[in-house]
Amino acid sequence: MVYLEVSRVYQIHQMGIKFLFPLAVSRFFSWDVVLLIFAFRVVVQILSYIFFLEYQSSIVSQEKKVRRIILHYPDDTPAGHIEYADGFSSIYDNEGNFLFKVEGKFPPPPKKSSDYSWIEKVLEKGLQDSRKRFILYVASRYLVNVKGIDEDVALNILKEFYYKLQSGKVYESWLKSVLNGVKKKGLLPWSLKRIEERDKEMYNEIMKALKNN
């Protein structure tokens, strides 16, 4: 066992851990210790370089996360900028003064308008089966909450749709209850994708009606 008196050490802090490496000794009893000290110095230089690269990489990665968007007035003059990072948008004026911060992208992208033309086609052509479910999840919601049609008018449209194929029976009281319920809750019609996922039978019937020219 070699006895050392360490007179100087090198400290490195990484990930909350402190590393101590001896750089010089005041007393030693073996030349192997000298080689050991030189080896430690080489290790220190290598680790320092690695830690430096990791630090530079972390700075670059943080910079990449910030997206800067330049704003303009309608006459194309500068109006400031937006910095988007970590799910938040920070808005600055043209002088670089912070104005406000909101969650998500600012301004929010315009919502795509839904295409309800297929519902009109189904109402016009009728369905062989799944008519009540179509009324409940699609037609009633479309007529009242999308088109804003009066409940009495919507009632007549639904009755006409149901009896296009002259089969089965639907009660007017049930239709009124459905229209009243979807209007109070503000329910929107199911999309074709949702119908395909939730009710394959109704989806197939709708596809038949849409393909039948």
Short mmCIF file of C-alpha atoms in Angstrom, two decimals:
data_model
loop_
_atom_site.label_atom_id
_atom_site.label_comp_id
_atom_site.label_asym_id
_atom_site.label_seq_id
_atom_site.Cartn_x
_atom_site.Cartn_y
_atom_site.Cartn_z
CA MET A 1 0.00 0.00 0.00
CA VAL A 2 1.33 3.41 -1.00
CA TYR A 3 1.01 6.36 1.35
CA LEU A 4 0.25 9.78 -0.25
CA GLU A 5 -0.03 13.29 1.02
CA VAL A 6 -2.13 15.12 -1.59
CA SER A 7 -1.30 18.82 -1.80
CA ARG A 8 -3.61 19.81 -4.69
CA VAL A 9 -6.77 18.32 -6.21
CA TYR A 10 -8.94 19.08 -9.24
CA GLN A 11 -12.71 19.26 -8.78
CA ILE A 12 -15.34 18.64 -11.45
CA HIS A 13 -19.07 18.99 -10.81
CA GLN A 14 -21.24 16.97 -13.17
CA MET A 15 -24.90 15.93 -12.69
CA GLY A 16 -24.77 16.96 -9.05
CA ILE A 17 -21.69 14.77 -8.33
CA LYS A 18 -18.31 16.18 -7.30
CA PHE A 19 -15.26 14.42 -8.74
CA LEU A 20 -11.88 14.91 -7.00
CA PHE A 21 -8.66 14.16 -8.87
CA PRO A 22 -5.20 14.54 -7.24
CA LEU A 23 -2.87 16.77 -9.24
CA ALA A 24 0.14 16.95 -6.93
CA VAL A 25 1.52 15.22 -3.85
CA SER A 26 3.93 16.47 -1.24
CA ARG A 27 5.20 13.03 -0.17
CA PHE A 28 5.19 9.62 -1.77
CA PHE A 29 7.15 6.41 -1.42
CA SER A 30 6.91 4.90 -4.90
CA TRP A 31 7.57 6.06 -8.48
CA ASP A 32 4.36 4.28 -9.41
CA VAL A 33 2.57 7.13 -7.70
CA VAL A 34 4.11 9.60 -10.14
CA LEU A 35 2.75 7.61 -13.07
CA LEU A 36 -0.59 7.46 -11.31
CA ILE A 37 -0.68 11.24 -10.97
CA PHE A 38 0.07 11.71 -14.68
CA ALA A 39 -2.65 9.21 -15.53
CA PHE A 40 -5.11 11.14 -13.40
CA ARG A 41 -4.20 14.35 -15.21
CA VAL A 42 -4.89 12.76 -18.59
CA VAL A 43 -8.23 11.48 -17.32
CA VAL A 44 -9.11 14.94 -16.01
CA GLN A 45 -8.36 16.53 -19.38
CA ILE A 46 -10.47 13.96 -21.22
CA LEU A 47 -13.40 14.32 -18.80
CA SER A 48 -13.21 18.10 -18.94
CA TYR A 49 -13.41 17.99 -22.73
CA ILE A 50 -16.37 15.58 -22.63
CA PHE A 51 -18.23 17.74 -20.10
CA PHE A 52 -17.54 20.81 -22.24
CA LEU A 53 -19.02 19.10 -25.31
CA GLU A 54 -22.09 18.03 -23.32
CA TYR A 55 -22.58 21.59 -22.08
CA GLN A 56 -22.31 23.02 -25.59
CA SER A 57 -24.75 20.37 -26.85
CA SER A 58 -27.29 21.26 -24.16
CA ILE A 59 -27.09 24.94 -25.11
CA VAL A 60 -27.62 24.14 -28.79
CA SER A 61 -30.56 21.85 -28.02
CA GLN A 62 -32.20 24.56 -25.89
CA GLU A 63 -31.73 27.09 -28.68
CA LYS A 64 -33.33 24.73 -31.19
CA LYS A 65 -36.45 24.43 -29.05
CA VAL A 66 -37.22 28.15 -29.36
CA ARG A 67 -39.07 29.07 -32.55
CA ARG A 68 -39.09 32.75 -33.45
CA ILE A 69 -41.87 34.18 -35.64
CA ILE A 70 -41.73 37.75 -36.96
CA LEU A 71 -45.01 39.71 -36.86
CA HIS A 72 -46.12 42.37 -39.35
CA TYR A 73 -48.92 44.90 -39.52
CA PRO A 74 -51.29 44.87 -42.54
CA ASP A 75 -49.04 47.47 -44.26
CA ASP A 76 -46.10 45.03 -43.82
CA THR A 77 -44.30 47.15 -41.19
CA PRO A 78 -42.69 45.22 -38.29
CA ALA A 79 -45.01 44.52 -35.37
CA GLY A 80 -42.78 42.53 -33.03
CA HIS A 81 -42.22 38.82 -32.76
CA ILE A 82 -43.37 35.60 -31.11
CA GLU A 83 -41.12 33.09 -29.36
CA TYR A 84 -42.64 29.62 -29.20
CA ALA A 85 -41.04 27.10 -26.80
CA ASP A 86 -42.17 24.25 -24.57
CA GLY A 87 -45.80 24.62 -25.61
CA PHE A 88 -46.07 28.37 -24.84
CA SER A 89 -45.98 31.50 -27.02
CA SER A 90 -44.33 34.67 -25.68
CA ILE A 91 -45.30 37.83 -27.57
CA TYR A 92 -42.95 40.84 -27.81
CA ASP A 93 -43.44 44.26 -29.40
CA ASN A 94 -41.16 45.74 -32.04
CA GLU A 95 -38.86 47.14 -29.33
CA GLY A 96 -38.37 43.72 -27.77
CA ASN A 97 -40.60 44.43 -24.76
CA PHE A 98 -42.51 41.44 -23.41
CA LEU A 99 -46.28 41.81 -23.83
CA PHE A 100 -47.95 38.58 -22.76
CA LYS A 101 -47.67 34.80 -22.79
CA VAL A 102 -50.27 32.22 -23.80
CA GLU A 103 -50.40 28.45 -23.88
CA GLY A 104 -50.14 26.90 -27.34
CA LYS A 105 -49.39 28.56 -30.65
CA PHE A 106 -50.29 32.23 -31.16
CA PRO A 107 -52.22 33.21 -33.13
CA PRO A 108 -54.06 29.88 -33.10
CA PRO A 109 -54.42 28.25 -36.53
CA PRO A 110 -57.87 28.63 -38.07
CA LYS A 111 -60.10 25.64 -37.56
CA LYS A 112 -60.92 23.67 -40.64
CA SER A 113 -64.61 23.84 -41.46
CA SER A 114 -66.29 20.46 -41.44
CA ASP A 115 -67.87 19.14 -44.61
CA TYR A 116 -71.45 18.12 -43.88
CA SER A 117 -72.53 17.68 -47.50
CA TRP A 118 -72.63 13.89 -47.06
CA ILE A 119 -75.35 14.30 -44.39
CA GLU A 120 -77.52 16.23 -46.85
CA LYS A 121 -77.08 13.44 -49.39
CA VAL A 122 -78.10 10.77 -46.88
CA LEU A 123 -81.16 12.79 -45.81
CA GLU A 124 -82.12 13.10 -49.46
CA LYS A 125 -81.62 9.43 -50.39
CA GLY A 126 -82.64 7.73 -47.13
CA LEU A 127 -81.25 4.59 -45.49
CA GLN A 128 -82.40 0.99 -45.60
CA ASP A 129 -81.30 0.31 -42.00
CA SER A 130 -79.78 2.22 -39.04
CA ARG A 131 -82.19 5.14 -39.59
CA LYS A 132 -82.92 5.77 -35.91
CA ARG A 133 -79.26 5.74 -35.00
CA PHE A 134 -78.53 8.09 -37.89
CA ILE A 135 -81.23 10.44 -36.61
CA LEU A 136 -79.92 10.23 -33.04
CA TYR A 137 -76.19 10.69 -33.69
CA VAL A 138 -76.10 12.62 -36.96
CA ALA A 139 -79.24 14.11 -38.53
CA SER A 140 -80.87 15.69 -35.46
CA ARG A 141 -77.60 17.30 -34.36
CA TYR A 142 -76.87 18.56 -37.85
CA LEU A 143 -80.28 20.12 -38.42
CA VAL A 144 -80.57 21.84 -35.02
CA ASN A 145 -77.00 22.69 -33.98
CA VAL A 146 -75.25 23.15 -37.33
CA LYS A 147 -77.92 24.52 -39.65
CA GLY A 148 -79.90 26.15 -36.82
CA ILE A 149 -83.23 24.91 -38.13
CA ASP A 150 -86.34 25.31 -35.98
CA GLU A 151 -87.29 22.12 -34.13
CA ASP A 152 -90.69 21.86 -35.84
CA VAL A 153 -89.10 22.12 -39.29
CA ALA A 154 -86.38 19.65 -38.29
CA LEU A 155 -89.07 17.26 -37.06
CA ASN A 156 -90.73 17.20 -40.49
CA ILE A 157 -87.38 16.67 -42.23
CA LEU A 158 -86.57 13.70 -39.99
CA LYS A 159 -90.00 12.15 -40.52
CA GLU A 160 -89.64 12.52 -44.27
CA PHE A 161 -86.18 10.94 -44.11
CA TYR A 162 -87.37 8.00 -42.02
CA TYR A 163 -90.32 7.12 -44.27
CA LYS A 164 -88.51 7.48 -47.61
CA LEU A 165 -88.34 3.69 -47.90
CA GLN A 166 -91.84 3.13 -46.46
CA SER A 167 -90.77 0.61 -43.82
CA GLY A 168 -90.79 0.61 -40.02
CA LYS A 169 -92.30 3.18 -37.68
CA VAL A 170 -90.91 6.08 -35.70
CA TYR A 171 -92.82 7.94 -32.99
CA GLU A 172 -93.07 11.70 -33.20
CA SER A 173 -92.64 11.97 -29.43
CA TRP A 174 -89.27 10.22 -29.71
CA LEU A 175 -88.13 12.55 -32.49
CA LYS A 176 -89.14 15.60 -30.42
CA SER A 177 -87.28 14.23 -27.41
CA VAL A 178 -84.14 13.68 -29.50
CA LEU A 179 -84.26 17.17 -31.02
CA ASN A 180 -84.82 18.79 -27.64
CA GLY A 181 -81.99 16.80 -26.03
CA VAL A 182 -79.33 17.49 -28.66
CA LYS A 183 -80.25 21.18 -28.70
CA LYS A 184 -79.94 21.56 -24.92
CA LYS A 185 -76.57 19.77 -24.87
CA GLY A 186 -75.26 21.43 -28.04
CA LEU A 187 -74.20 18.09 -29.49
CA LEU A 188 -72.54 18.01 -32.91
CA PRO A 189 -73.04 15.26 -35.50
CA TRP A 190 -70.69 12.32 -35.62
CA SER A 191 -68.12 12.39 -38.40
CA LEU A 192 -67.85 9.56 -40.91
CA LYS A 193 -64.63 8.46 -39.24
CA ARG A 194 -66.27 8.25 -35.83
CA ILE A 195 -69.25 6.37 -37.27
CA GLU A 196 -66.87 3.88 -38.87
CA GLU A 197 -65.17 3.34 -35.50
CA ARG A 198 -68.33 3.21 -33.35
CA ASP A 199 -71.02 1.74 -35.61
CA LYS A 200 -69.76 -0.26 -38.57
CA GLU A 201 -73.27 -1.29 -39.62
CA MET A 202 -74.51 2.29 -39.90
CA TYR A 203 -71.30 3.28 -41.68
CA ASN A 204 -71.84 0.62 -44.35
CA GLU A 205 -75.43 1.78 -44.87
CA ILE A 206 -74.28 5.38 -45.28
CA MET A 207 -71.64 4.33 -47.81
CA LYS A 208 -74.28 2.48 -49.83
CA ALA A 209 -76.46 5.59 -49.90
CA LEU A 210 -73.59 7.87 -50.89
CA LYS A 211 -72.49 5.57 -53.71
CA ASN A 212 -76.02 5.19 -55.03
CA ASN A 213 -76.37 7.92 -57.63
#
